[in-house]
mmCIF file of C-alpha atoms and ligand atoms in Angstrom:
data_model
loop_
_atom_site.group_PDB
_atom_site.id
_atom_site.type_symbol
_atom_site.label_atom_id
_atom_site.label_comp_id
_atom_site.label_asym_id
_atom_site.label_seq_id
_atom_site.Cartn_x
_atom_site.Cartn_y
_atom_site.Cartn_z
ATOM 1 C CA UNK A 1 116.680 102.419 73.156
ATOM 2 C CA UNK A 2 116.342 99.424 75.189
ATOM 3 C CA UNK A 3 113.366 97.948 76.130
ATOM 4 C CA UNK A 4 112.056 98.614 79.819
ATOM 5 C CA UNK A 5 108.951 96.994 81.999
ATOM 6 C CA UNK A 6 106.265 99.276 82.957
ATOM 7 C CA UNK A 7 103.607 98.289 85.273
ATOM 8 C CA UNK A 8 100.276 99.342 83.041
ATOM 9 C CA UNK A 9 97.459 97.766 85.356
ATOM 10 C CA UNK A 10 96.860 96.478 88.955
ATOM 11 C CA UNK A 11 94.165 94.180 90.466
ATOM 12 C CA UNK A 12 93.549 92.389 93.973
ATOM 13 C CA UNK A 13 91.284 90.400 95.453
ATOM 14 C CA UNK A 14 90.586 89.323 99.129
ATOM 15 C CA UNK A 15 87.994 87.014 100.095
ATOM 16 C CA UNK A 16 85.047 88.394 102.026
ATOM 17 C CA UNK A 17 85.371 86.325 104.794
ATOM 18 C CA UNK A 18 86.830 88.488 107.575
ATOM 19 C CA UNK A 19 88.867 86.953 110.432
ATOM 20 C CA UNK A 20 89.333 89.138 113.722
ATOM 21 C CA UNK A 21 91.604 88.431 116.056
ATOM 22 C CA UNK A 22 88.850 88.172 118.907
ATOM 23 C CA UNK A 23 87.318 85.289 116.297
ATOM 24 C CA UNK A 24 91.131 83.376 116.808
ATOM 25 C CA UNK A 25 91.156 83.988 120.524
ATOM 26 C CA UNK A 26 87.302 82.243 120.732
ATOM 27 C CA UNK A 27 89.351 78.938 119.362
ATOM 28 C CA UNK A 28 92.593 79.004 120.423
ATOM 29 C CA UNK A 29 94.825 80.397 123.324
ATOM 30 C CA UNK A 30 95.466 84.050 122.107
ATOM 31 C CA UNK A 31 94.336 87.500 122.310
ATOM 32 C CA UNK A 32 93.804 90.626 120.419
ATOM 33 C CA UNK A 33 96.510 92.082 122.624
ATOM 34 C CA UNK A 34 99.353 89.731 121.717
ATOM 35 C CA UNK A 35 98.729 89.578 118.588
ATOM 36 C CA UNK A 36 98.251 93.392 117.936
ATOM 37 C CA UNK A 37 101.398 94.095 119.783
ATOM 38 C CA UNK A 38 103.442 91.892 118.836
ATOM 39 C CA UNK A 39 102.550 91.911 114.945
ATOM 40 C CA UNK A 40 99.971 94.481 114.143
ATOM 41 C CA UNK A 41 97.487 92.034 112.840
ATOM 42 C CA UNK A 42 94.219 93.060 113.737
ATOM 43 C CA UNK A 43 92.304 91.249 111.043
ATOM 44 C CA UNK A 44 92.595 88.865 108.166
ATOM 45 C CA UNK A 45 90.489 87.343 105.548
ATOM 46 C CA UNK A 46 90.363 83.819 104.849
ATOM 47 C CA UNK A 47 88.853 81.632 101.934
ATOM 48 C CA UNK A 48 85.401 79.183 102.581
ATOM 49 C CA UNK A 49 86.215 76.137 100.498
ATOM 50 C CA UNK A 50 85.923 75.196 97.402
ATOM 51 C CA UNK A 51 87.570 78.937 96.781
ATOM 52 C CA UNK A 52 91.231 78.356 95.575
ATOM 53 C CA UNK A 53 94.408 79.952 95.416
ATOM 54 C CA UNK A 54 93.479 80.416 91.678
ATOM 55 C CA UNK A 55 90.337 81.522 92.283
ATOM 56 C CA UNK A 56 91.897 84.625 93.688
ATOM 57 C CA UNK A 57 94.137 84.631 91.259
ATOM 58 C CA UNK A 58 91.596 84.711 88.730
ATOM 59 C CA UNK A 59 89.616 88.000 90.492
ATOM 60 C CA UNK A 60 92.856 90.043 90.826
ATOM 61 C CA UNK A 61 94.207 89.417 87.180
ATOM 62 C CA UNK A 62 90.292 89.889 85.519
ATOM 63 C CA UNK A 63 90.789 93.397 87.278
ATOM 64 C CA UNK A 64 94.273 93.938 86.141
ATOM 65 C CA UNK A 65 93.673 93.448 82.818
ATOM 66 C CA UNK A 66 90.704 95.542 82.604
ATOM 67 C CA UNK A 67 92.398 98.321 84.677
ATOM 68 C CA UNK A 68 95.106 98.234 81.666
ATOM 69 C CA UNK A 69 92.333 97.866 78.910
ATOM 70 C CA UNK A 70 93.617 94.690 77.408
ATOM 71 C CA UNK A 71 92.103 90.915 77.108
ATOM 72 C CA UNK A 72 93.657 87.757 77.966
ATOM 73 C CA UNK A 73 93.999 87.220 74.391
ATOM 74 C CA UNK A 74 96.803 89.810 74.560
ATOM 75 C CA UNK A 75 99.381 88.432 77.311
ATOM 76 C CA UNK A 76 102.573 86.965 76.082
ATOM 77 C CA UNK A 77 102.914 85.071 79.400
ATOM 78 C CA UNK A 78 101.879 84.449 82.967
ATOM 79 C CA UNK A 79 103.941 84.517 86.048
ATOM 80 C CA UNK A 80 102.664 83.386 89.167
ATOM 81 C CA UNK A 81 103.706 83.181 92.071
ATOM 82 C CA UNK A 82 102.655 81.072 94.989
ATOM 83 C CA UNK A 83 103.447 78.628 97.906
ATOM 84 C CA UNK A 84 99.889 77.417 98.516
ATOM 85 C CA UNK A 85 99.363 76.176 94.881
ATOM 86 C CA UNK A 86 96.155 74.575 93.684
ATOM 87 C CA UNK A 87 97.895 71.469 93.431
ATOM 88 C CA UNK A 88 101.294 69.704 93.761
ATOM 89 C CA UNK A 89 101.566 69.874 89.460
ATOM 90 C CA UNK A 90 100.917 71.544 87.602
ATOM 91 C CA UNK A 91 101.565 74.527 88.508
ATOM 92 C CA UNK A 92 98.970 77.223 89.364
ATOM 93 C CA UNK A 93 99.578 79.644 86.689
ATOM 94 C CA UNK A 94 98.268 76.671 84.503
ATOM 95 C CA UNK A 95 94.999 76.655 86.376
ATOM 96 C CA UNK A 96 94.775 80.206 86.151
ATOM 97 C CA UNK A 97 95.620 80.422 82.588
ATOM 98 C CA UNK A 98 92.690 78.104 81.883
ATOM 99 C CA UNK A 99 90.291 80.118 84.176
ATOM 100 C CA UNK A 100 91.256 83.579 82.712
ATOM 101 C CA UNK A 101 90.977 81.591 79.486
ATOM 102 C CA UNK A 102 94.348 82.761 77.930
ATOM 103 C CA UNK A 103 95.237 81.437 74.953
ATOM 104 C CA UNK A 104 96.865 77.886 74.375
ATOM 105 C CA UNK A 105 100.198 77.817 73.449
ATOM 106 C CA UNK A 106 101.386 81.113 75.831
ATOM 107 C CA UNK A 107 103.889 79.952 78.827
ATOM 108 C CA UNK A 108 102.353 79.838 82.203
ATOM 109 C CA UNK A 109 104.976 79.644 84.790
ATOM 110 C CA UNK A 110 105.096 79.112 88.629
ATOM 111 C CA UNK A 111 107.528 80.933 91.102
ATOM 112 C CA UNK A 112 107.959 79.204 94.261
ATOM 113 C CA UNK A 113 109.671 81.758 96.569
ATOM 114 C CA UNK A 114 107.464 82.363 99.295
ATOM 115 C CA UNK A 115 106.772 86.033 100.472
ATOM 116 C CA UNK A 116 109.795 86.778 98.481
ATOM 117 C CA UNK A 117 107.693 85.217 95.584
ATOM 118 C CA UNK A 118 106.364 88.829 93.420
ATOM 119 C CA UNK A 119 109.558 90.178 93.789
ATOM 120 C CA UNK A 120 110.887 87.039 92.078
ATOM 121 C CA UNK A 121 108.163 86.754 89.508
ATOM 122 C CA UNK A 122 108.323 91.278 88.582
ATOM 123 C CA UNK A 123 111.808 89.901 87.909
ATOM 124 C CA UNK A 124 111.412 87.188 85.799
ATOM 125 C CA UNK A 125 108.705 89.290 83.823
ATOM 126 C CA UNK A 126 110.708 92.275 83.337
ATOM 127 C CA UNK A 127 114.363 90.314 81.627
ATOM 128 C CA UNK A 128 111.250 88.768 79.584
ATOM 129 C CA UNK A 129 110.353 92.040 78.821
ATOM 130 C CA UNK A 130 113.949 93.621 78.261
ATOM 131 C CA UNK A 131 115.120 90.685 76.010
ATOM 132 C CA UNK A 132 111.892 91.078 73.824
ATOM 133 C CA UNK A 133 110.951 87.628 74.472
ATOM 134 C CA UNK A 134 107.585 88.756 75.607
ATOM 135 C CA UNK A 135 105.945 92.084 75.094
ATOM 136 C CA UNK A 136 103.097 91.949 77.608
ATOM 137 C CA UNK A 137 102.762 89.584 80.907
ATOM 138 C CA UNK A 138 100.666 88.706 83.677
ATOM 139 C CA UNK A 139 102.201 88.964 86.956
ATOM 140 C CA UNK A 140 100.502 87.461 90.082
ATOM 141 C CA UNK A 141 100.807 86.696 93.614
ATOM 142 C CA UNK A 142 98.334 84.387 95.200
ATOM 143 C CA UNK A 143 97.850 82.812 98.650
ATOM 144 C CA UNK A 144 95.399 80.386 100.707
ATOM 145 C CA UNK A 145 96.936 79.978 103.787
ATOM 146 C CA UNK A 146 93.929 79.101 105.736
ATOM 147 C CA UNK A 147 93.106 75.855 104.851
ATOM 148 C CA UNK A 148 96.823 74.642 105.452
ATOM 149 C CA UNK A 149 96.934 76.226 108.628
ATOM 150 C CA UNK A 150 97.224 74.339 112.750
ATOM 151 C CA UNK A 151 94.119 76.925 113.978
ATOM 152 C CA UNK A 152 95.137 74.786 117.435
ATOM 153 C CA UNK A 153 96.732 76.231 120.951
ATOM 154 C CA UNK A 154 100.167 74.593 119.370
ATOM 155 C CA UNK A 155 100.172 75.895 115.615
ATOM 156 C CA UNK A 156 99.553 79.287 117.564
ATOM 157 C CA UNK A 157 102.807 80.723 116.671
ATOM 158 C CA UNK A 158 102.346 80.718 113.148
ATOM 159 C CA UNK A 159 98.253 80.488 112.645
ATOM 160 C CA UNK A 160 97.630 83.655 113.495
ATOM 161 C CA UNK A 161 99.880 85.478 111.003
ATOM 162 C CA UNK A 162 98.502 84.519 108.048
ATOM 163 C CA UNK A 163 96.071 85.495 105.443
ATOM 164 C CA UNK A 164 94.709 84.475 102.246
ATOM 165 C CA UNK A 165 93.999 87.029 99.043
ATOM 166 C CA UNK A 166 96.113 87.465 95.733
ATOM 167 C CA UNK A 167 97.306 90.904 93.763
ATOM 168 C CA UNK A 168 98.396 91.358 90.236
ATOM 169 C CA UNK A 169 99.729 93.562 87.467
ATOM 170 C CA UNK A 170 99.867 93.707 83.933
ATOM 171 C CA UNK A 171 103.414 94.802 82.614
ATOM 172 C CA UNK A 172 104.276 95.817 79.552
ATOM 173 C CA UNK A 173 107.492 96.451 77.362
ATOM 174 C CA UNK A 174 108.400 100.055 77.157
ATOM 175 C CA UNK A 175 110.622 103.016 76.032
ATOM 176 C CA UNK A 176 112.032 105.545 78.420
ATOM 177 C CA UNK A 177 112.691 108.168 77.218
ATOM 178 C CA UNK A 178 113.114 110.430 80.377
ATOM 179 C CA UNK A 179 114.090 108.155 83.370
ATOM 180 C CA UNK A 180 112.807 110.594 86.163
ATOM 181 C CA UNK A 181 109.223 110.760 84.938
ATOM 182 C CA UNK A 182 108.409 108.141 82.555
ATOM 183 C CA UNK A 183 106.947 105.123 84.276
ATOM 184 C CA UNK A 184 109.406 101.531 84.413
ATOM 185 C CA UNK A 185 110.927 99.469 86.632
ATOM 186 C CA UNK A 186 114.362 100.601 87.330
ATOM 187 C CA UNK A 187 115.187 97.754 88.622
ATOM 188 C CA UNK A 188 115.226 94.381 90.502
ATOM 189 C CA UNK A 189 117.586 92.631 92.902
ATOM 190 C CA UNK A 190 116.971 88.958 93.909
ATOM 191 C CA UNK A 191 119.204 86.883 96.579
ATOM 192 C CA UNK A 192 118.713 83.343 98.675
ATOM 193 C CA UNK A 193 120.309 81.901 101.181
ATOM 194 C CA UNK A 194 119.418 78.348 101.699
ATOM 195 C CA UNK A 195 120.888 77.594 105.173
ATOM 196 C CA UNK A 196 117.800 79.127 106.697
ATOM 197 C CA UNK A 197 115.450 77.251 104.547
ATOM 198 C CA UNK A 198 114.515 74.840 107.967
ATOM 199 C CA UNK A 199 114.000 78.199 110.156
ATOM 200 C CA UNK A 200 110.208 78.507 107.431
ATOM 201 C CA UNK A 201 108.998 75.367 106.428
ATOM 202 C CA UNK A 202 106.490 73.061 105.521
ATOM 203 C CA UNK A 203 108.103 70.014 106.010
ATOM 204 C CA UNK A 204 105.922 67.120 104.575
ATOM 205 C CA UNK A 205 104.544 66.007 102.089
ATOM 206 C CA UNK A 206 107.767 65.670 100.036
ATOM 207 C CA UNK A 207 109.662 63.369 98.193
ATOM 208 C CA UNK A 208 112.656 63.555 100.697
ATOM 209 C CA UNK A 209 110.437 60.827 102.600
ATOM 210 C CA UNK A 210 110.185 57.268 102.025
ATOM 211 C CA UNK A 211 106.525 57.857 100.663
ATOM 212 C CA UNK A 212 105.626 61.395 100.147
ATOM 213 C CA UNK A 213 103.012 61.431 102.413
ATOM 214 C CA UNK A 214 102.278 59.074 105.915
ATOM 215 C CA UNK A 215 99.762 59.094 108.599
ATOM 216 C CA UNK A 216 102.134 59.619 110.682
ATOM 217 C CA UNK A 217 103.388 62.737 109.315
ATOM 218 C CA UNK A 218 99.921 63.788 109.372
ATOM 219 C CA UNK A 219 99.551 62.704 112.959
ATOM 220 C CA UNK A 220 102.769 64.528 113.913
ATOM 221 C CA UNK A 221 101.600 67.534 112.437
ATOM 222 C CA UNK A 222 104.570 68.085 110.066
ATOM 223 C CA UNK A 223 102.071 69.166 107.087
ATOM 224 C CA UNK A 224 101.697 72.572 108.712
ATOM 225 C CA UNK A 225 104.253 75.143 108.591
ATOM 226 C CA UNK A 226 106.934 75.264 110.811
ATOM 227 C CA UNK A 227 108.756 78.437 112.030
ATOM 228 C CA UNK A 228 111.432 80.063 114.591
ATOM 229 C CA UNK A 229 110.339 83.081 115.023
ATOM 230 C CA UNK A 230 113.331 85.008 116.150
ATOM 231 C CA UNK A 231 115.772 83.540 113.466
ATOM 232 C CA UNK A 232 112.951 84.988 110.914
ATOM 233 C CA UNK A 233 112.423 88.240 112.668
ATOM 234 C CA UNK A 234 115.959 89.004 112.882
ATOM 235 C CA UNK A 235 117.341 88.193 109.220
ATOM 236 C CA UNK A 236 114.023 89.707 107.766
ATOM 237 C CA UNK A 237 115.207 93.581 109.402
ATOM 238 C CA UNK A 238 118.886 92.883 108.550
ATOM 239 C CA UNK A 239 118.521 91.312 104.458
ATOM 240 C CA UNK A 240 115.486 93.820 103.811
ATOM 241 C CA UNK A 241 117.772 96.879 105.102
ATOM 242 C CA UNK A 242 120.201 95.349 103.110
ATOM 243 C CA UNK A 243 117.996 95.158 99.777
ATOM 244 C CA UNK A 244 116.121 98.744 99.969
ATOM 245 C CA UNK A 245 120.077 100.125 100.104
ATOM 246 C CA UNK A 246 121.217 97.754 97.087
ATOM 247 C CA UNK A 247 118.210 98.725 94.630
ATOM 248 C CA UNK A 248 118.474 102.646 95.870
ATOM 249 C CA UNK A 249 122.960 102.343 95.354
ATOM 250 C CA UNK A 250 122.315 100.718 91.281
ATOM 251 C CA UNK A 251 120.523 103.640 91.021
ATOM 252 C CA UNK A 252 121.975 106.471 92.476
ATOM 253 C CA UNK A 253 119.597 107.616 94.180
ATOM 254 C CA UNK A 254 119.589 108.972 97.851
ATOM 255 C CA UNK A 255 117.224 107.341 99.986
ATOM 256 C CA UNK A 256 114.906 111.042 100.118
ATOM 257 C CA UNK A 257 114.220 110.624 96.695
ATOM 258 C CA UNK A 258 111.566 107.796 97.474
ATOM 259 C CA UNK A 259 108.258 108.269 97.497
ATOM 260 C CA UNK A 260 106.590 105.563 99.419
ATOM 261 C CA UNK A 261 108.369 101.990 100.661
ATOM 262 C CA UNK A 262 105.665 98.907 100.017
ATOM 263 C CA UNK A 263 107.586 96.091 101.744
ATOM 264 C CA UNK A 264 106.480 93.057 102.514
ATOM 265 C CA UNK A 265 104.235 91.768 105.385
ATOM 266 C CA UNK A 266 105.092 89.571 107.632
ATOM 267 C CA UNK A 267 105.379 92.067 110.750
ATOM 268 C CA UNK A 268 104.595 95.475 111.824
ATOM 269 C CA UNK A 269 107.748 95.313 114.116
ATOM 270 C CA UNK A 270 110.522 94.269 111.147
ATOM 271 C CA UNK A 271 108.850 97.255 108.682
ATOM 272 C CA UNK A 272 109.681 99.830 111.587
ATOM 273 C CA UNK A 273 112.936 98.530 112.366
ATOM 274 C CA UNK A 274 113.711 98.156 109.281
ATOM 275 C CA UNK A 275 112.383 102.156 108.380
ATOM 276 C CA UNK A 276 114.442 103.064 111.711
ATOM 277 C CA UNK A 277 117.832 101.461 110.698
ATOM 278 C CA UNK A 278 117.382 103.315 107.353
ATOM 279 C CA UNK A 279 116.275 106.881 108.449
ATOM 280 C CA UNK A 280 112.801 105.931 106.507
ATOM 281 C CA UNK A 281 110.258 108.642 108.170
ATOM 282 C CA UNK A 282 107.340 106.188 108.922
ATOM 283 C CA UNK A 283 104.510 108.357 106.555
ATOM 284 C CA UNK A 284 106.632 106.883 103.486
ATOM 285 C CA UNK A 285 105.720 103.435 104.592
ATOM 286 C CA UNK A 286 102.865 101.756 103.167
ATOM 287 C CA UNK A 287 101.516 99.007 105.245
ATOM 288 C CA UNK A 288 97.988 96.850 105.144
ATOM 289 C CA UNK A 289 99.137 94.085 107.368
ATOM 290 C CA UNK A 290 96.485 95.296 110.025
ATOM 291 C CA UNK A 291 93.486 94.413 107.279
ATOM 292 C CA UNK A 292 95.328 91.598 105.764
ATOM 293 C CA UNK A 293 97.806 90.077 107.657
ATOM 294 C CA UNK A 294 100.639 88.260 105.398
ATOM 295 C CA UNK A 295 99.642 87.069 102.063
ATOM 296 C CA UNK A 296 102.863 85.707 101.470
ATOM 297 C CA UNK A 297 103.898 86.619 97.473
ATOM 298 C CA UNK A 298 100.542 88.952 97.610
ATOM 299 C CA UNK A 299 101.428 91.771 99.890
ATOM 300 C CA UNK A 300 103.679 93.561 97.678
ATOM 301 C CA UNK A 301 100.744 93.799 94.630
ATOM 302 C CA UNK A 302 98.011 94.219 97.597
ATOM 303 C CA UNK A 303 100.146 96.926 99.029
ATOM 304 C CA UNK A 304 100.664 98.568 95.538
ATOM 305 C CA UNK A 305 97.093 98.773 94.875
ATOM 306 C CA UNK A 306 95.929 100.075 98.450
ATOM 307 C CA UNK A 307 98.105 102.600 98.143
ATOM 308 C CA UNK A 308 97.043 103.864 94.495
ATOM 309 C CA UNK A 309 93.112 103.515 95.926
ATOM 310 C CA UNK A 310 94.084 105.649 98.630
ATOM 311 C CA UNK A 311 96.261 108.011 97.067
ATOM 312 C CA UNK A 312 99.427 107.642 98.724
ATOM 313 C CA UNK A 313 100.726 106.634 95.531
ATOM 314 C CA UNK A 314 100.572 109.225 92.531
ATOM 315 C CA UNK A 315 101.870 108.615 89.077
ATOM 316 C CA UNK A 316 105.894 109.998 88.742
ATOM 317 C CA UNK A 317 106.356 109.053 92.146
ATOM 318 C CA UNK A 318 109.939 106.826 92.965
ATOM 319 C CA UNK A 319 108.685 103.553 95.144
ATOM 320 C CA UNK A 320 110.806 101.219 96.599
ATOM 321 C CA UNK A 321 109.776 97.396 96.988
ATOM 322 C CA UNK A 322 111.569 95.100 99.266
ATOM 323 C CA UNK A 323 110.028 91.574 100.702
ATOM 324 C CA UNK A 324 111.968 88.689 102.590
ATOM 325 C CA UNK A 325 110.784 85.212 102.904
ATOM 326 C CA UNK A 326 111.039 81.283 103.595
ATOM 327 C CA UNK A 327 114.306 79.681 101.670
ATOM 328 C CA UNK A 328 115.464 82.343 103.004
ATOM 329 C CA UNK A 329 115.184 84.295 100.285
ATOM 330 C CA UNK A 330 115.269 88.602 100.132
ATOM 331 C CA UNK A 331 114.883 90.823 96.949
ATOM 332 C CA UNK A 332 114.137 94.318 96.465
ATOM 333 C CA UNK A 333 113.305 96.453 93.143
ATOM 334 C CA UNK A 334 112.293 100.245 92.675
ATOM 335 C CA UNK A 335 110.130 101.635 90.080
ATOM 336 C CA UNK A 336 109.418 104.816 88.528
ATOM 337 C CA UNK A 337 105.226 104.832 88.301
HETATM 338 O O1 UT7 B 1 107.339 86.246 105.949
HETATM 339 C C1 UT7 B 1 107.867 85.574 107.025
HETATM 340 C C2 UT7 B 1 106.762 85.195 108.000
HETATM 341 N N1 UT7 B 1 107.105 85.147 109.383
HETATM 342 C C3 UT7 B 1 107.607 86.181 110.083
HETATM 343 O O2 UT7 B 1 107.931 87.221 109.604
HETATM 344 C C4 UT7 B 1 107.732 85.986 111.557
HETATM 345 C C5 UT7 B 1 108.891 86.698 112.160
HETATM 346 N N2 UT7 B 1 108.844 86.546 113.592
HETATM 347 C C6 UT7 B 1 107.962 87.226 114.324
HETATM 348 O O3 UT7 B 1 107.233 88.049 113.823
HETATM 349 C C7 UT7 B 1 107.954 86.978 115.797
HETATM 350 O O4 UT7 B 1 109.000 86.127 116.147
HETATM 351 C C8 UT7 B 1 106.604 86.407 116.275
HETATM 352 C C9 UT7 B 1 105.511 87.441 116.140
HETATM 353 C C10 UT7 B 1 106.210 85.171 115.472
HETATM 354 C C11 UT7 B 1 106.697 85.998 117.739
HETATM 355 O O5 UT7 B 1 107.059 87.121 118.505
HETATM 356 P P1 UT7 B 1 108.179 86.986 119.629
HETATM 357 O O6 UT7 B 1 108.215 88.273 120.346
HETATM 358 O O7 UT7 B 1 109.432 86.499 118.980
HETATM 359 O O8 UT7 B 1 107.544 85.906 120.574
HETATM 360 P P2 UT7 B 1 108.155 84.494 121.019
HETATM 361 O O9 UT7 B 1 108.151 83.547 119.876
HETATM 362 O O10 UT7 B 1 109.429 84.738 121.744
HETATM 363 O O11 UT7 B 1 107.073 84.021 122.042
HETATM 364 C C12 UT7 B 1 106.792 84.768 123.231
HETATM 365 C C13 UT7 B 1 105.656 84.073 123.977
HETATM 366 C C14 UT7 B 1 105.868 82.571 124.136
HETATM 367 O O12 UT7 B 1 105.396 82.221 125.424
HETATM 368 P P3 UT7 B 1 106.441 81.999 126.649
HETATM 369 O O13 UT7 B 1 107.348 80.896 126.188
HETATM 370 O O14 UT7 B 1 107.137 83.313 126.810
HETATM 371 O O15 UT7 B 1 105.547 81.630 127.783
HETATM 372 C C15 UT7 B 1 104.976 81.956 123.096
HETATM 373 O O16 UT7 B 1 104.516 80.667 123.460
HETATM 374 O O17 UT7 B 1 104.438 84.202 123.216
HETATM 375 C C16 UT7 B 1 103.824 82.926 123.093
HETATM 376 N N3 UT7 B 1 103.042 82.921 121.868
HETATM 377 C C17 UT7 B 1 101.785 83.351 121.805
HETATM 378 N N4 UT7 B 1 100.958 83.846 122.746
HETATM 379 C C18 UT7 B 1 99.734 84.222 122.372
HETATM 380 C C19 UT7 B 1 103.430 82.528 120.614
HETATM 381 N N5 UT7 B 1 102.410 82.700 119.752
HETATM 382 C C20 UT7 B 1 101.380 83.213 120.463
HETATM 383 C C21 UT7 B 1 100.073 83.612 120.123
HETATM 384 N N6 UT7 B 1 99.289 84.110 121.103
HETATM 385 N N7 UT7 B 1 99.581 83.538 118.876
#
């Protein structure tokens, strides 16, 4: 029997700090009304400095390891994934390997695919897994948006969708024996296109630049993130719709046989067109982007665990991932839990 990944413990964190819409509108030309309508945002939390991104790493993967009763003595490897990293280099997952105190010597790898990012990183983790390279890893999603944010009447557009807070999981090799009940990931589908990559940016600092950072990039404003909305909107309904129907097809499954849909969130508006295109009755879809906003690569582990603390999410059930992001970049997975 080959070996599988199986998702054996889940921790999140989000800052305390809540952010209301109302608080946005006090500084900046918006309202509870646009934004509610428009994304379903109502609220999101956002770091006071010196927290980090892995500093919220750190809280979600303490309580993902104890929620699978192992140490950090017994991960293979760590897998994070981020686009507000600590740091240019290293990577984050270096930080939080030092932080969590795993031992020296185990890889610690970054993902860099934006909200796509724990989709990427679940799939890295689980051909670890299958190959028997690594027999137990930490998987994590972790975001500060705030501090990188324009909170002004002109970064408007983009300010007010984000959020900060991290998820993770533990995942382990394992046997299946019985594919319709035993917990796995069945499993994961990954795709980029890069022609888009200018429609979600963060343009500077970079080393496509003369220096990698000016004053007069700062002074521009091109070290915030840049967006068009409608170019996002519309291949996020179209390459999500597209990935739920790939991962359910490579597994023969009919689209009643799943449980709950986590997808990412970005917008309240592309997960019900997206559920509407499909035939997805809107009680299977599990959304927190009213509490949290986006957290970029940590919705999908955030949703996960909301879901399980709520109940909406019961072991044997079929659930069916699917996130799309900056690069672009889409992926989907589905997993037994
Ligand atoms: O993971 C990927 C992350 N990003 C996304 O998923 C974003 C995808 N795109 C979207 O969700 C939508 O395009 C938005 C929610 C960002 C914008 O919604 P929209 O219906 O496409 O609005 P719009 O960009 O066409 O703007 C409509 C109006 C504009 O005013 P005028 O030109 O009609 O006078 C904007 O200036 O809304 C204005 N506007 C705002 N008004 C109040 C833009 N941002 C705001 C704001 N508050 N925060």
């Amino acid at each position: 029997m080959t070996a599988r990944a199986r998702i054996t413990g889940i921790g999140r964190y989000l800052p305390p700090k809540v952010v209301t819409n109302d608080d946005l509108a006090a500084r900046i030309d918006t309202s509870d009304e646009w934004i509610t309508q428009r994304t379903g945002i109502k609220e999101r939390r956002w770091v006071e400095h010196p927290t980090t991104t892995s500093d919220l790493a750190l809280e979600a993967s303490t309580e993902a390891l104890e929620s699978a009763g192992v140490g950090p003595g017994d991960l293979d490897m760590v897998v994070l994934a981020t686009l507000s990293p600590d740091h240019e280099f290293p990577g984050t997952a270096c930080f939080l390997q030092a932080k969590l105190d795993v031992p020296a010597g185990v890889p610690a790898m970054d993902v860099r695919q934006q909200c796509t990012g724990f989709v990427y990183a679940s799939s890295v983790a689980d051909q670890f897994l299958r190959t028997g390279f690594a027999r137990r890893i930490l998987v994590v999603g972790a975001e500060v948006h705030s501090k990188g944010l324009d909170v002004s009447d002109e970064g408007r557009d983009v300010s007010v969708l984000f959020g900060d807070g991290a998820g993770a999981v533990v995942m382990e090799a394992t046997e299946v024996a019985d594919p319709s009940a035993d917990p796995h990931l069945l499993s994961t589908h990954l795709h980029a296109d890069g022609r888009g990559a200018e429609d979600l940016w963060l343009p500077a600092p970079g080393m496509a630049y003369d220096r990698f950072m000016s004053h007069d990039q700062v002074s521009a404003g091109d070290v915030y993130p840049k967006m068009n909305g409608r170019s996002v909107y519309v291949n996020a309904v179209k390459r999500m719709s597209e990935a739920v129907v790939e991962t359910l097809e490579a597994n023969a499954a009919p689209i009643e046989a799943v449980d709950l849909f986590v997808f990412h969130q970005a917008n309240l508006r592309i997960n019900e067109a997206v559920s509407e295109r499909l035939g997805i009755p809107p009680e299977k879809v599990f959304n927190t982007i009213d509490r949290f906003a986006n957290t970029t690569a940590a919705t999908i582990p955030i949703g996960l665990y909301e879901a399980v603390q709520q109940g909406a999410l019961q072991p044997g059930m079929l659930v069916a991932v699917a996130a799309f992001g900056s690069g672009f970049t889409w992926g989907s997975m589905l997993l037994r839990w």
